[in-house]
Structure formats: C-alpha cells, structure tokens
Amino acid sequence: MLQATTTEFVAGASLDLLLGDPSWIPHPVRGLGRIVAFVERPLRRVPNETFAGCLLAGSVVLAAAMVSWFTIYWIGPIASVYWIFTCLAVRSLDREAGKAIHALKAGDLNGARKLTGYIVGRDTEALSEREVTRAVFETVGENMSDAIVAPLFFLALFGVSGMVAYKAINTMDSMIGYKNEKYIRFGWAAARLDDIANYIPARITAALIVVTAACMRLRWRNALAAIRRDARLQPSPNSGYPEAALAGALGVQLGGLNYYFGRPSQKPFLGEPIEELQWRRFPQVRRLLYLVALLSYALVGLCFHIR
C-alpha cells in the first residue's frame, strides 16, 4: 500500500478547490464509466445476472486499485497528486449545483430542470421550482459524503489506491446500481458494495454538518433531531444521514415524491418545514459544503500527522 504524503494531499486537495474537474484533464471517473460500459456487454451473456454483476464489480474495483498503485509506483508523487485531485469533487459539486440555482434565479425553470438532470438520478423534466431546489439541496447533501468525506476516509485508511477503489465503487453504483428491471440483479453487487463503503462516511458527514451548522449559527440541534428521527427511514442505508442533517440545519423539509424512469418513488420526509424551501438558501448550503470539506481536510491531515 502506497501512502500519500501530507504535501501530496495538500496539493491534490488544493487543485480540486482551484480547478474543479476541467474537461482538458483526463478524469478517472470518465474512464471508469467507459470500462464499466465496455465490460457490461460481454458479461450480459452470462446466464446468472447476479454472478455476472459480481464479476464486473470485483474486476473494476481491482483494476482501478492496481492501475493507481502502478502509476504511483512508477511515476511517483505527481501521480499521487493527480489521483487525489481527481477523486475529490468539492469545486465541481459547488459549480454544477450553482448552475441550476443560477438558472432558477434568472427565471429559467426549463434550464434549471435540464441542469439538475446532470447531477441527480431522478426525472427532472416536470419539476417545479421548489422541487428543483430540493433536488439540488439533496444531491449536495448526499455528495458531501460521496464526493468529499468518503474518498478522504479511504485515503486515510488505505492510501491513494483505496481512494481510487472507492471512486470505482461509487461510479459503478451511479451507473448500474438501479432497482429497475435491467439492473435489479446485474447491479446488485455494485449497489451493495456502495452501501458498505459509504456506511461509516455517511455518518461522519452527518456529524460534520452538525458541527459546521453550529459554527454558522444554524439549527444544529434541529439537525441532530432530524438525523435521529428521519435518517434511517430512507430506502438507502446511507444517503438519509447527510440529507437529514442538512435539512435540519436549514430548518427545511427534504424528501418526498420522486420519479425514476417514469416510475414514482415516495421517499420519507427529512426534517421539518420550519422555514420555506427556497433557492435563496443556497449560499448557506455552499458555506456548509466548504466548511465540511475543510473540516474533512483537517481530520485527514491529523491522521497523516499521527501516522
């Protein structure tokens, strides 16, 4: 296992904050997506779909870890910085969510729907202004774990290759981890791996949101109450925790009816509607996002120091 140095970590995290995910830099998530799509086709010929999905999940995670390990071994610190930089997504999460909110601010609901569709899995063609806002807030809450805390958690525990392996798991889940007819069996392994990988990070993220809410003088006690009451009610064992924390901190209600591939899915509500859910609250969401990221960086830096 090749561990990153503090300097490599600071460089990678700083590049993410400065650049986000520029299209001119090859991104491993895009590469992983192509690999998953390429491997899926021949594996579809395997009679047992669940077994085929297990083969795909295992091979993609192993390949991602091995490629990152070998590039770091042969190239050195530059490769390590590259993997850390591309596995984090603070700036890009802020940027993509902000585009949808900016469209709402400009009165362009159709544009906001389209932009929201790039960052969520639900159907967005008929969303109201409030539902677009809810979708954006929910995906920012969930991705505080998926795009920040979870990659850093695996970086601290298993080094850069562990971070890249997590990113492979998360990418597979977003591609094939659906409970529809096409993927209910084939995507089972990817979805279960993602549930396991995010179990601890999701709960750490919720705790960090509570701490940052207290720093920002938001409703941190309400965030704690929402986590205890609502987080475990979600179909996902993990996404409800950061989303409930965010809802409680803002004093708004998230959750409700979503559509996936034209089919309705009623999610339990998160938080209480103390205040109206409005896109104008997005600056507070942005501050929470960056404070959670900075706290996460500090914790990882502490782990490096102790080690």
Short mmCIF file of C-alpha atoms in Angstrom, two decimals:
data_model
loop_
_atom_site.label_atom_id
_atom_site.label_comp_id
_atom_site.label_asym_id
_atom_site.label_seq_id
_atom_site.Cartn_x
_atom_site.Cartn_y
_atom_site.Cartn_z
CA MET A 1 0.00 0.00 0.00
CA LEU A 2 1.47 3.34 -1.07
CA GLN A 3 0.54 6.10 1.36
CA ALA A 4 0.32 9.71 0.22
CA THR A 5 2.42 12.33 1.93
CA THR A 6 0.95 15.43 3.53
CA THR A 7 2.39 17.54 0.71
CA GLU A 8 0.76 15.35 -1.95
CA PHE A 9 -2.56 15.51 -0.15
CA VAL A 10 -2.46 19.29 0.22
CA ALA A 11 -1.50 19.68 -3.45
CA GLY A 12 -4.28 17.38 -4.68
CA ALA A 13 -6.97 18.92 -2.47
CA SER A 14 -5.86 22.44 -3.43
CA LEU A 15 -6.06 21.65 -7.13
CA ASP A 16 -9.60 20.37 -6.66
CA LEU A 17 -10.62 23.59 -4.90
CA LEU A 18 -8.96 25.74 -7.55
CA LEU A 19 -9.81 23.89 -10.76
CA GLY A 20 -12.70 21.51 -10.11
CA ASP A 21 -12.90 18.99 -12.98
CA PRO A 22 -11.66 20.78 -16.11
CA SER A 23 -12.52 18.94 -19.31
CA TRP A 24 -8.95 19.19 -20.63
CA ILE A 25 -7.63 16.92 -17.88
CA PRO A 26 -8.36 13.17 -18.31
CA HIS A 27 -10.67 12.18 -15.46
CA PRO A 28 -10.71 8.67 -13.95
CA VAL A 29 -14.49 8.70 -13.47
CA ARG A 30 -14.99 9.09 -17.21
CA GLY A 31 -12.51 6.29 -17.80
CA LEU A 32 -14.19 4.08 -15.21
CA GLY A 33 -17.55 4.76 -16.85
CA ARG A 34 -16.24 3.60 -20.20
CA ILE A 35 -14.73 0.48 -18.63
CA VAL A 36 -18.00 -0.41 -16.89
CA ALA A 37 -19.96 0.04 -20.12
CA PHE A 38 -17.39 -1.99 -22.10
CA VAL A 39 -17.26 -4.89 -19.61
CA GLU A 40 -21.03 -4.98 -19.14
CA ARG A 41 -21.70 -6.03 -22.74
CA PRO A 42 -19.87 -9.40 -22.71
CA LEU A 43 -20.92 -10.15 -19.12
CA ARG A 44 -24.57 -9.83 -20.14
CA ARG A 45 -24.11 -13.17 -21.90
CA VAL A 46 -23.54 -14.91 -18.54
CA PRO A 47 -26.81 -16.70 -17.63
CA ASN A 48 -26.72 -15.71 -13.95
CA GLU A 49 -27.06 -11.90 -13.87
CA THR A 50 -26.15 -11.57 -10.19
CA PHE A 51 -22.94 -13.56 -10.68
CA ALA A 52 -22.10 -11.52 -13.78
CA GLY A 53 -22.59 -8.31 -11.80
CA CYS A 54 -20.30 -9.64 -9.07
CA LEU A 55 -17.63 -10.34 -11.68
CA LEU A 56 -17.97 -6.82 -13.05
CA ALA A 57 -17.81 -5.17 -9.64
CA GLY A 58 -14.82 -7.18 -8.49
CA SER A 59 -12.84 -6.75 -11.69
CA VAL A 60 -13.44 -2.99 -11.99
CA VAL A 61 -12.51 -2.27 -8.35
CA LEU A 62 -9.39 -4.43 -8.57
CA ALA A 63 -8.35 -2.86 -11.87
CA ALA A 64 -8.82 0.68 -10.51
CA ALA A 65 -6.73 -0.06 -7.42
CA MET A 66 -3.98 -1.73 -9.45
CA VAL A 67 -3.75 1.00 -12.08
CA SER A 68 -3.47 3.71 -9.42
CA TRP A 69 -0.87 1.68 -7.48
CA PHE A 70 1.32 1.08 -10.52
CA THR A 71 1.15 4.67 -11.74
CA ILE A 72 2.22 5.94 -8.32
CA TYR A 73 4.95 3.29 -8.05
CA TRP A 74 6.45 4.17 -11.46
CA ILE A 75 5.71 7.89 -11.78
CA GLY A 76 5.80 8.95 -8.13
CA PRO A 77 4.31 11.96 -6.33
CA ILE A 78 2.85 13.57 -9.45
CA ALA A 79 0.61 10.54 -9.99
CA SER A 80 -0.41 10.58 -6.33
CA VAL A 81 -1.39 14.25 -6.57
CA TYR A 82 -3.34 13.54 -9.77
CA TRP A 83 -5.40 10.74 -8.19
CA ILE A 84 -6.22 12.78 -5.08
CA PHE A 85 -7.14 15.80 -7.18
CA THR A 86 -9.45 13.85 -9.48
CA CYS A 87 -11.09 11.75 -6.76
CA LEU A 88 -12.30 14.83 -4.89
CA ALA A 89 -15.14 16.98 -6.24
CA VAL A 90 -15.73 19.96 -3.96
CA ARG A 91 -15.41 22.69 -6.57
CA SER A 92 -17.27 20.80 -9.30
CA LEU A 93 -20.14 19.93 -6.93
CA ASP A 94 -20.47 23.58 -5.99
CA ARG A 95 -20.22 24.66 -9.63
CA GLU A 96 -22.77 22.22 -11.06
CA ALA A 97 -25.28 22.78 -8.27
CA GLY A 98 -24.77 26.53 -8.57
CA LYS A 99 -25.58 26.45 -12.29
CA ALA A 100 -29.06 25.06 -11.59
CA ILE A 101 -29.67 27.59 -8.82
CA HIS A 102 -28.45 30.43 -11.04
CA ALA A 103 -30.95 29.34 -13.71
CA LEU A 104 -33.75 29.50 -11.12
CA LYS A 105 -32.56 32.94 -10.07
CA ALA A 106 -32.76 34.03 -13.71
CA GLY A 107 -36.31 32.65 -14.03
CA ASP A 108 -35.24 29.88 -16.42
CA LEU A 109 -37.09 26.88 -14.96
CA ASN A 110 -36.58 24.67 -18.03
CA GLY A 111 -32.88 25.39 -17.98
CA ALA A 112 -32.75 24.64 -14.26
CA ARG A 113 -34.52 21.32 -14.84
CA LYS A 114 -32.01 20.35 -17.52
CA LEU A 115 -29.01 21.34 -15.41
CA THR A 116 -30.40 19.49 -12.39
CA GLY A 117 -30.74 16.37 -14.54
CA TYR A 118 -26.95 16.33 -14.92
CA ILE A 119 -26.39 15.91 -11.18
CA VAL A 120 -29.31 13.75 -9.98
CA GLY A 121 -30.68 10.36 -10.97
CA ARG A 122 -34.38 11.27 -10.81
CA ASP A 123 -36.54 12.50 -13.68
CA THR A 124 -36.37 16.29 -13.84
CA GLU A 125 -38.48 17.25 -16.90
CA ALA A 126 -41.56 18.28 -14.89
CA LEU A 127 -40.04 19.54 -11.64
CA SER A 128 -41.38 22.74 -10.09
CA GLU A 129 -39.06 25.45 -8.81
CA ARG A 130 -39.34 24.05 -5.30
CA GLU A 131 -38.65 20.51 -6.48
CA VAL A 132 -35.57 21.64 -8.43
CA THR A 133 -34.33 23.35 -5.27
CA ARG A 134 -35.00 20.20 -3.25
CA ALA A 135 -33.16 18.02 -5.78
CA VAL A 136 -30.14 20.33 -5.73
CA PHE A 137 -30.01 20.54 -1.92
CA GLU A 138 -30.40 16.77 -1.57
CA THR A 139 -27.63 15.97 -4.04
CA VAL A 140 -25.27 18.45 -2.38
CA GLY A 141 -26.03 16.86 1.00
CA GLU A 142 -25.51 13.32 -0.28
CA ASN A 143 -22.37 14.22 -2.21
CA MET A 144 -20.75 15.84 0.80
CA SER A 145 -20.24 12.19 1.69
CA ASP A 146 -19.78 10.61 -1.74
CA ALA A 147 -17.52 13.28 -3.24
CA ILE A 148 -15.60 14.51 -0.19
CA VAL A 149 -15.75 12.62 3.10
CA ALA A 150 -15.84 9.05 1.74
CA PRO A 151 -12.86 9.43 -0.65
CA LEU A 152 -10.87 11.09 2.15
CA PHE A 153 -11.90 8.33 4.58
CA PHE A 154 -10.48 5.66 2.29
CA LEU A 155 -7.41 7.78 1.56
CA ALA A 156 -6.65 7.98 5.29
CA LEU A 157 -7.22 4.24 5.83
CA PHE A 158 -5.83 2.61 2.68
CA GLY A 159 -3.84 5.21 0.81
CA VAL A 160 -4.45 6.56 -2.67
CA SER A 161 -5.33 3.15 -4.15
CA GLY A 162 -8.09 2.77 -1.54
CA MET A 163 -9.41 6.19 -2.51
CA VAL A 164 -9.46 5.23 -6.21
CA ALA A 165 -11.09 1.87 -5.43
CA TYR A 166 -13.85 3.72 -3.57
CA LYS A 167 -14.35 6.01 -6.56
CA ALA A 168 -14.74 2.93 -8.76
CA ILE A 169 -17.42 1.55 -6.43
CA ASN A 170 -19.28 4.85 -6.36
CA THR A 171 -19.11 5.22 -10.14
CA MET A 172 -20.46 1.71 -10.70
CA ASP A 173 -23.35 2.33 -8.32
CA SER A 174 -24.31 5.51 -10.19
CA MET A 175 -24.29 3.58 -13.49
CA ILE A 176 -25.78 0.17 -12.68
CA GLY A 177 -26.99 0.30 -9.08
CA TYR A 178 -30.63 0.87 -10.00
CA LYS A 179 -33.60 -1.17 -8.81
CA ASN A 180 -35.21 -1.43 -12.22
CA GLU A 181 -35.76 -4.47 -14.39
CA LYS A 182 -32.47 -4.04 -16.24
CA TYR A 183 -30.21 -3.73 -13.19
CA ILE A 184 -32.03 -5.19 -10.17
CA ARG A 185 -29.87 -8.33 -10.37
CA PHE A 186 -26.94 -7.27 -12.54
CA GLY A 187 -26.29 -4.16 -10.42
CA TRP A 188 -26.85 -5.87 -7.05
CA ALA A 189 -23.15 -6.27 -6.20
CA ALA A 190 -22.29 -2.69 -7.17
CA ALA A 191 -25.15 -1.32 -5.07
CA ARG A 192 -24.27 -3.46 -2.03
CA LEU A 193 -20.59 -2.53 -2.27
CA ASP A 194 -21.57 1.13 -2.34
CA ASP A 195 -23.83 0.68 0.70
CA ILE A 196 -20.98 -0.92 2.65
CA ALA A 197 -18.34 1.56 1.54
CA ASN A 198 -20.46 4.59 2.46
CA TYR A 199 -21.83 3.31 5.78
CA ILE A 200 -19.27 5.00 8.04
CA PRO A 201 -18.52 8.05 5.84
CA ALA A 202 -22.22 8.99 5.59
CA ARG A 203 -22.50 9.11 9.36
CA ILE A 204 -19.25 11.05 9.71
CA THR A 205 -20.61 13.54 7.15
CA ALA A 206 -23.81 14.00 9.15
CA ALA A 207 -21.75 14.72 12.26
CA LEU A 208 -19.60 17.23 10.37
CA ILE A 209 -22.71 19.01 9.08
CA VAL A 210 -23.94 19.35 12.67
CA VAL A 211 -20.59 20.82 13.73
CA THR A 212 -20.48 23.26 10.80
CA ALA A 213 -24.12 24.22 11.41
CA ALA A 214 -23.17 25.13 14.97
CA CYS A 215 -20.23 27.21 13.67
CA MET A 216 -22.57 29.02 11.28
CA ARG A 217 -25.22 29.51 13.99
CA LEU A 218 -27.74 27.46 12.08
CA ARG A 219 -30.17 24.96 13.63
CA TRP A 220 -27.62 22.34 14.75
CA ARG A 221 -29.90 20.91 17.46
CA ASN A 222 -32.61 20.52 14.85
CA ALA A 223 -30.05 18.77 12.62
CA LEU A 224 -29.33 16.27 15.39
CA ALA A 225 -33.05 15.64 15.88
CA ALA A 226 -33.59 15.11 12.15
CA ILE A 227 -30.73 12.60 12.00
CA ARG A 228 -32.09 10.59 14.93
CA ARG A 229 -35.69 10.69 13.71
CA ASP A 230 -35.53 10.58 9.92
CA ALA A 231 -32.19 9.35 8.56
CA ARG A 232 -32.79 5.62 8.97
CA LEU A 233 -36.24 5.81 7.34
CA GLN A 234 -34.78 6.27 3.85
CA PRO A 235 -34.56 3.31 1.43
CA SER A 236 -30.80 3.90 1.25
CA PRO A 237 -28.93 2.97 4.45
CA ASN A 238 -26.63 5.97 4.00
CA SER A 239 -27.94 8.94 1.99
CA GLY A 240 -30.54 9.84 4.61
CA TYR A 241 -27.88 10.82 7.16
CA PRO A 242 -26.21 13.81 5.45
CA GLU A 243 -29.51 14.83 3.82
CA ALA A 244 -31.36 14.77 7.16
CA ALA A 245 -28.54 16.74 8.78
CA LEU A 246 -28.69 19.36 6.02
CA ALA A 247 -32.49 19.60 6.21
CA GLY A 248 -32.39 20.02 9.98
CA ALA A 249 -29.61 22.60 9.86
CA LEU A 250 -31.57 24.73 7.38
CA GLY A 251 -34.93 24.17 9.09
CA VAL A 252 -36.48 22.88 5.85
CA GLN A 253 -38.07 19.64 4.75
CA LEU A 254 -36.44 17.44 2.13
CA GLY A 255 -37.59 14.08 0.75
CA GLY A 256 -40.93 13.32 -0.86
CA LEU A 257 -42.11 12.07 -4.23
CA ASN A 258 -39.53 11.45 -6.97
CA TYR A 259 -39.83 9.80 -10.38
CA TYR A 260 -37.20 7.43 -11.78
CA PHE A 261 -37.55 6.33 -15.40
CA GLY A 262 -41.19 7.42 -15.24
CA ARG A 263 -41.99 5.43 -12.10
CA PRO A 264 -43.00 7.16 -8.84
CA SER A 265 -40.95 6.62 -5.70
CA GLN A 266 -42.21 8.11 -2.45
CA LYS A 267 -39.30 8.85 -0.09
CA PRO A 268 -39.87 9.61 3.61
CA PHE A 269 -39.59 13.25 4.57
CA LEU A 270 -36.40 14.57 6.16
CA GLY A 271 -36.55 17.42 8.64
CA GLU A 272 -39.43 19.72 9.50
CA PRO A 273 -40.76 22.59 7.35
CA ILE A 274 -39.88 25.30 9.86
CA GLU A 275 -38.85 27.56 7.01
CA GLU A 276 -39.82 27.55 3.35
CA LEU A 277 -37.56 25.60 1.00
CA GLN A 278 -36.21 28.28 -1.37
CA TRP A 279 -33.26 28.50 -3.75
CA ARG A 280 -32.24 31.68 -1.90
CA ARG A 281 -30.89 29.43 0.88
CA PHE A 282 -28.23 28.06 -1.46
CA PRO A 283 -25.45 30.38 -0.17
CA GLN A 284 -25.86 28.72 3.24
CA VAL A 285 -25.64 25.29 1.59
CA ARG A 286 -22.44 26.38 -0.18
CA ARG A 287 -20.87 27.54 3.09
CA LEU A 288 -21.79 24.26 4.74
CA LEU A 289 -20.24 22.39 1.80
CA TYR A 290 -16.91 24.18 2.04
CA LEU A 291 -16.76 24.05 5.83
CA VAL A 292 -17.43 20.30 5.78
CA ALA A 293 -14.64 19.95 3.21
CA LEU A 294 -12.21 21.99 5.30
CA LEU A 295 -13.01 20.01 8.45
CA SER A 296 -12.51 16.79 6.49
CA TYR A 297 -9.14 18.02 5.23
CA ALA A 298 -8.12 18.86 8.79
CA LEU A 299 -9.07 15.38 10.01
CA VAL A 300 -7.12 13.71 7.21
CA GLY A 301 -4.14 15.96 7.91
CA LEU A 302 -4.32 14.91 11.56
CA CYS A 303 -4.34 11.25 10.52
CA PHE A 304 -1.24 11.84 8.38
CA HIS A 305 0.46 13.63 11.28
CA ILE A 306 -0.28 10.83 13.75
CA ARG A 307 0.85 8.18 11.28
#
